[in-house]
Coordinates of C-alpha atoms in Angstrom, one line a residue:
X1 CA 52.4 75.8 164.9
X2 CA 48.8 76.9 164.6
X3 CA 48.0 80.2 166.2
X4 CA 44.7 80.4 168.0
X5 CA 41.8 82.5 166.6
X6 CA 42.1 85.2 169.3
X7 CA 45.9 85.5 168.9
X8 CA 45.5 85.7 165.1
X9 CA 42.9 88.4 165.4
X10 CA 45.3 90.5 167.5
X11 CA 48.2 89.9 165.0
X12 CA 46.0 90.8 162.0
X13 CA 44.9 94.1 163.7
X14 CA 48.6 95.0 164.2
X15 CA 50.0 93.9 160.9
X16 CA 47.5 94.0 158.0
X17 CA 48.2 96.9 155.8
X18 CA 47.8 97.3 152.0
X19 CA 51.6 97.3 151.6
X20 CA 53.8 94.8 153.4
X21 CA 57.1 93.0 153.5
X22 CA 56.2 90.1 155.8
X23 CA 58.5 87.7 157.6
X24 CA 56.4 85.1 159.4
X25 CA 57.9 82.4 161.7
X26 CA 55.4 79.7 162.6
X27 CA 55.8 76.0 163.2
X28 CA 62.4 73.1 156.0
X29 CA 67.0 74.9 151.7
X30 CA 67.7 78.3 150.4
X31 CA 68.8 78.9 146.8
X32 CA 70.7 82.1 146.2
X33 CA 74.2 83.2 147.2
X34 CA 75.3 82.5 150.7
X35 CA 76.0 85.7 152.7
X36 CA 77.2 84.6 156.1
X37 CA 79.3 81.7 157.5
X38 CA 77.8 78.3 158.3
X39 CA 75.7 78.2 161.5
X40 CA 77.2 76.6 164.5
X41 CA 74.0 76.7 166.5
X42 CA 75.0 80.0 168.1
X43 CA 75.6 83.5 166.7
X44 CA 74.6 84.6 163.3
X45 CA 72.9 81.8 161.3
X46 CA 73.9 80.8 157.8
X47 CA 71.8 82.9 155.4
X48 CA 70.8 83.0 151.7
X49 CA 70.2 86.2 149.7
X50 CA 67.0 86.6 147.7
X51 CA 66.3 89.6 145.5
X52 CA 62.6 90.6 145.5
X53 CA 61.5 93.6 143.5
X54 CA 63.9 96.5 144.1
X55 CA 65.2 95.1 147.4
X56 CA 67.1 92.0 148.6
X57 CA 66.9 90.2 151.9
X58 CA 68.6 87.3 153.6
X59 CA 66.7 84.4 155.1
X60 CA 68.0 81.3 156.9
X61 CA 69.6 78.9 154.4
X62 CA 67.4 76.0 155.4
X63 CA 64.4 77.7 154.0
X64 CA 62.9 77.3 150.5
X65 CA 61.2 79.8 148.3
X66 CA 57.8 78.4 147.6
X67 CA 56.2 81.3 145.7
X68 CA 57.1 84.7 144.4
X69 CA 54.7 87.2 142.9
X70 CA 55.1 90.7 141.5
X71 CA 53.2 93.6 139.8
X72 CA 54.9 96.3 137.8
X73 CA 53.1 99.2 136.3
X74 CA 49.8 97.5 137.0
X75 CA 50.9 94.4 135.1
X76 CA 51.0 91.1 137.0
X77 CA 54.0 88.8 136.3
X78 CA 53.9 85.1 136.9
X79 CA 56.9 82.9 136.1
X80 CA 57.4 79.2 135.8
X81 CA 60.2 76.9 134.7
X82 CA 59.8 74.5 131.8
X83 CA 59.6 70.9 133.1
X84 CA 62.3 69.6 130.7
X85 CA 60.4 66.3 130.2
X86 CA 59.1 67.5 126.8
X87 CA 60.6 69.7 124.1
X88 CA 60.3 73.4 124.9
X89 CA 58.3 74.2 121.8
X90 CA 55.8 71.5 122.7
X91 CA 55.6 72.6 126.3
X92 CA 54.9 76.3 125.5
X93 CA 52.3 75.2 122.9
X94 CA 50.6 73.1 125.5
X95 CA 50.7 75.9 128.1
X96 CA 49.3 78.4 125.6
X97 CA 46.5 76.0 124.5
X98 CA 45.6 75.2 128.1
X99 CA 45.2 78.9 129.0
X100 CA 43.3 79.6 125.8
X101 CA 40.9 76.9 126.6
X102 CA 40.4 78.2 130.1
X103 CA 39.7 81.8 128.8
X104 CA 37.4 80.4 126.1
X105 CA 35.1 78.9 128.8
X106 CA 34.6 82.3 130.5
X107 CA 31.2 84.0 130.1
X108 CA 31.3 86.9 127.7
X109 CA 29.6 90.2 128.7
X110 CA 26.1 90.9 127.6
X111 CA 25.9 91.7 123.9
X112 CA 29.2 89.9 123.0
X113 CA 29.2 86.4 121.4
X114 CA 32.8 85.5 122.4
X115 CA 35.0 86.3 125.3
X116 CA 38.1 86.3 123.1
X117 CA 38.7 89.6 121.2
X118 CA 42.1 89.0 119.6
X119 CA 45.2 86.8 119.6
X120 CA 48.5 87.7 118.1
X121 CA 52.2 86.8 118.0
X122 CA 55.0 89.2 119.3
X123 CA 58.1 88.9 117.1
X124 CA 61.3 90.1 118.8
X125 CA 59.9 89.6 122.4
X126 CA 61.9 86.9 124.2
X127 CA 62.6 83.7 122.3
X128 CA 58.9 83.5 121.5
X129 CA 55.8 85.3 122.7
X130 CA 52.1 85.2 122.0
X131 CA 49.2 87.2 123.4
X132 CA 45.5 87.4 123.8
X133 CA 43.0 90.2 124.5
X134 CA 39.8 89.1 126.1
X135 CA 36.9 90.4 128.1
X136 CA 37.9 90.3 131.7
X137 CA 34.5 91.0 133.3
X138 CA 31.3 89.3 132.3
X139 CA 29.3 92.2 133.8
X140 CA 31.0 94.8 131.6
X141 CA 31.9 94.9 127.9
X142 CA 34.2 97.8 128.7
X143 CA 36.8 95.7 130.7
X144 CA 39.5 93.9 128.8
X145 CA 42.7 91.9 129.7
X146 CA 45.8 91.6 127.7
X147 CA 47.7 88.4 128.5
X148 CA 51.1 87.5 127.0
X149 CA 53.0 84.2 127.3
X150 CA 56.7 84.8 126.9
X151 CA 59.4 82.1 126.4
X152 CA 62.7 83.4 127.7
X153 CA 64.8 80.2 127.6
X154 CA 64.7 77.8 130.6
X155 CA 61.8 79.7 132.0
X156 CA 58.6 81.4 130.9
X157 CA 56.5 84.3 132.1
X158 CA 52.8 85.3 131.9
X159 CA 52.3 89.0 131.8
X160 CA 48.8 90.3 132.3
X161 CA 47.4 93.8 132.3
X162 CA 43.8 94.7 133.0
X163 CA 42.0 97.9 131.7
X164 CA 39.4 99.3 129.4
X165 CA 39.0 97.8 126.0
X166 CA 38.9 101.2 124.4
X167 CA 42.5 101.7 125.6
X168 CA 43.7 98.3 124.5
X169 CA 46.5 99.7 122.3
X170 CA 47.8 101.7 125.2
X171 CA 47.6 98.6 127.4
X172 CA 49.4 96.6 124.7
X173 CA 52.2 99.2 124.4
X174 CA 52.8 99.2 128.2
X175 CA 52.8 95.4 128.4
X176 CA 55.1 95.1 125.4
X177 CA 57.5 97.6 127.0
X178 CA 57.7 95.4 130.1
X179 CA 58.1 92.2 128.1
X180 CA 61.0 93.7 126.0
X181 CA 62.7 95.0 129.2
X182 CA 62.5 91.5 130.8
X183 CA 65.6 89.3 130.8
X184 CA 66.2 85.9 132.3
X185 CA 68.5 85.8 135.3
X186 CA 70.8 82.9 136.1
X187 CA 70.1 81.3 139.4
X188 CA 71.8 83.3 142.2
X189 CA 73.1 86.0 139.8
X190 CA 72.8 89.3 141.7
X191 CA 75.6 91.2 139.9
X192 CA 74.2 93.4 137.1
X193 CA 75.4 96.5 135.4
X194 CA 73.9 99.9 136.5
X195 CA 70.2 100.1 135.8
X196 CA 66.7 100.4 137.2
X197 CA 66.4 96.8 138.2
X198 CA 63.3 95.1 139.4
X199 CA 63.9 91.5 140.3
X200 CA 61.5 88.6 139.8
X201 CA 62.1 85.0 140.8
X202 CA 63.6 83.9 137.5
X203 CA 64.4 87.2 135.8
X204 CA 64.9 90.9 136.1
X205 CA 63.3 94.0 134.4
X206 CA 65.2 97.1 133.7
X207 CA 62.6 99.8 134.0
X208 CA 62.4 102.8 136.4
X209 CA 59.5 103.1 138.9
X210 CA 56.4 104.6 137.4
X211 CA 53.3 103.4 139.4
X212 CA 51.6 100.4 141.0
X213 CA 54.6 98.3 142.0
X214 CA 54.5 95.3 144.3
X215 CA 56.8 92.4 145.0
X216 CA 56.0 89.4 147.3
X217 CA 57.5 86.1 148.1
X218 CA 57.0 83.2 150.5
X219 CA 59.6 81.0 152.2
X220 CA 59.0 77.9 154.3
X221 CA 60.9 75.2 156.1
X222 CA 63.1 75.8 159.2
X223 CA 64.0 73.7 162.3
X224 CA 62.4 76.5 164.4
X225 CA 59.3 76.6 162.3
X226 CA 60.0 79.7 160.2
X227 CA 57.6 80.8 157.4
X228 CA 58.5 84.0 155.5
X229 CA 56.3 86.1 153.4
X230 CA 57.8 89.3 152.0
X231 CA 56.1 92.1 150.1
X232 CA 56.9 95.7 149.2
X233 CA 54.7 98.2 147.4
X234 CA 54.4 101.9 146.8
X235 CA 52.0 104.2 148.7
X236 CA 49.9 107.1 147.4
X237 CA 49.0 108.7 150.7
X238 CA 51.2 109.7 153.7
X239 CA 50.4 107.9 156.9
X240 CA 48.9 109.9 159.7
X241 CA 50.9 110.4 162.9
X242 CA 50.7 107.6 165.5
X243 CA 49.3 105.1 162.9
X244 CA 52.6 103.2 162.8
X245 CA 53.4 99.8 164.3
X246 CA 54.3 101.1 167.8
X247 CA 51.1 103.2 167.9
X248 CA 48.9 100.3 166.8
X249 CA 50.4 98.0 169.4
X250 CA 50.0 100.6 172.1
X251 CA 46.3 101.1 171.0
X252 CA 45.7 97.3 171.3
X253 CA 47.2 97.2 174.8
X254 CA 45.5 100.4 176.1
X255 CA 42.1 99.8 174.6
X256 CA 42.0 96.1 175.4
X257 CA 41.0 95.4 171.7
X258 CA 42.6 91.9 172.0
X259 CA 40.4 90.7 174.7
X260 CA 41.7 87.7 176.6
X261 CA 45.3 88.2 175.3
X262 CA 48.2 89.1 177.5
X263 CA 50.7 91.2 175.5
X264 CA 54.2 91.7 177.0
X265 CA 56.6 94.0 175.1
X266 CA 60.2 92.8 174.6
X267 CA 61.2 95.5 172.2
X268 CA 59.3 98.7 171.2
X269 CA 61.5 101.3 169.5
X270 CA 62.4 103.1 166.3
X271 CA 65.1 101.3 164.2
X272 CA 66.9 102.3 161.1
X273 CA 67.2 99.5 158.5
X274 CA 69.1 100.2 155.3
X275 CA 68.8 103.9 155.9
X276 CA 65.0 103.7 156.5
X277 CA 63.6 104.8 159.9
X278 CA 60.9 102.4 160.9
X279 CA 59.2 100.9 164.0
X280 CA 60.4 97.7 165.6
X281 CA 58.0 95.8 167.9
X282 CA 58.8 92.4 169.5
X283 CA 56.0 91.0 171.7
X284 CA 55.0 87.9 173.6
X285 CA 51.3 87.2 173.2
X286 CA 49.5 84.7 175.4
X287 CA 45.8 83.8 175.2
X288 CA 45.9 81.3 178.1
X289 CA 46.2 78.3 175.9
X290 CA 49.1 79.3 173.6
X291 CA 52.0 81.7 173.8
X292 CA 53.6 83.1 170.6
X293 CA 56.4 85.6 169.9
X294 CA 55.6 88.3 167.4
X295 CA 58.5 90.3 165.7
X296 CA 57.8 93.2 163.4
X297 CA 59.6 96.1 161.7
X298 CA 57.6 98.5 159.7
X299 CA 58.6 101.5 157.4
X300 CA 55.7 103.7 156.5
X301 CA 57.0 104.5 153.0
X302 CA 57.2 107.7 151.0
X303 CA 54.4 108.8 148.7
X304 CA 54.8 107.6 145.0
X305 CA 58.3 106.2 145.5
X306 CA 59.7 102.9 144.2
X307 CA 62.9 103.4 146.1
X308 CA 61.1 104.0 149.4
X309 CA 58.0 101.8 149.4
X310 CA 56.0 100.9 152.5
X311 CA 57.7 97.8 154.1
X312 CA 56.7 95.5 156.9
X313 CA 58.8 92.6 158.1
X314 CA 57.2 90.4 160.7
X315 CA 58.1 87.1 162.4
X316 CA 55.6 85.0 164.4
X317 CA 56.8 82.0 166.3
X318 CA 55.8 79.7 169.1
X319 CA 57.3 80.9 172.3
X320 CA 60.7 79.7 173.4
X321 CA 64.3 80.0 172.1
X322 CA 64.0 83.8 172.3
X323 CA 67.7 84.6 172.1
X324 CA 68.2 82.4 169.0
X325 CA 65.2 83.9 167.3
X326 CA 66.3 87.4 168.1
X327 CA 69.6 86.6 166.4
X328 CA 67.8 85.4 163.3
X329 CA 65.5 88.4 163.4
X330 CA 68.4 90.8 163.6
X331 CA 70.3 89.0 160.8
X332 CA 67.2 89.3 158.6
X333 CA 66.7 93.0 159.3
X334 CA 70.3 93.9 158.9
X335 CA 70.5 92.2 155.5
X336 CA 67.8 94.3 153.8
X337 CA 69.3 96.3 151.0
X338 CA 68.2 98.1 147.8
X339 CA 69.0 96.5 144.4
X340 CA 68.0 99.4 142.2
X341 CA 70.3 102.1 140.7
X342 CA 73.9 101.1 140.5
X343 CA 73.5 97.3 140.3
X344 CA 75.2 94.9 142.7

């Protein structure tokens, strides 16, 4: 389903925030552990659990995880699985050389002959690890990036931290701490000993919240046209009163911001999800050519908290099958749970 430009404008006004957990339903098989009985076409659908950052959520089992991204303590973490078609040693060597070549083609800042500052190995980190420090901004010789490729068995991870070259040792210390705290996770394994767990797609990191923490994932593929994007992140400023989801929706309706769009509320209320009091909004939006259902639940978050980040879960769908979609929506919301602290 393609949402028209006017409908999209209204949805973006309501939902765009710097910190979101997004469930979008628009227009095909899950992977982790099953949490509910098989679907019979009625009632609670068959769901699959996915850990994302410090939380886990269930999505319909027909869906596939197509991308997961995370940032921990300012470091961006990107994972991938070895293809298996070539020996692992060769695969990681090729991956490293490819990235090294890409970096080498960057334009160094004025006054610097090369963009690459340093490369080095990291004994004792994963099965193998190698890193590079390079100028990350051609406009400034002060900006540098540390990038580490880490082999952790069947998968690998790129860890990248951006900062000032003068603090490159501090950057390296922080990035190495994350790398040493990372461990590969078997597919579907959600049972870990007590710890400060932060889940990635292929692994888990045992570090407490410090700052700048984000986790995001995208799922696609469902008979009803579901697409799911989920993101959680911390906030550094408390939200002003009436700036929540219900307040935003009311403002759009009252002010007529979404010109030409008829918005009918189906649900508009506060709703507690996993102990977090947030706003729930379910609306039908019609611009005269297309009608969509927009589901949303939003928790404003608590300042500088990894356990209570700002969260937004939304679901956008073509109109129709409302009761079935409400059942799916409720199952998703009711499944949200924290994964930090005691382990599961």
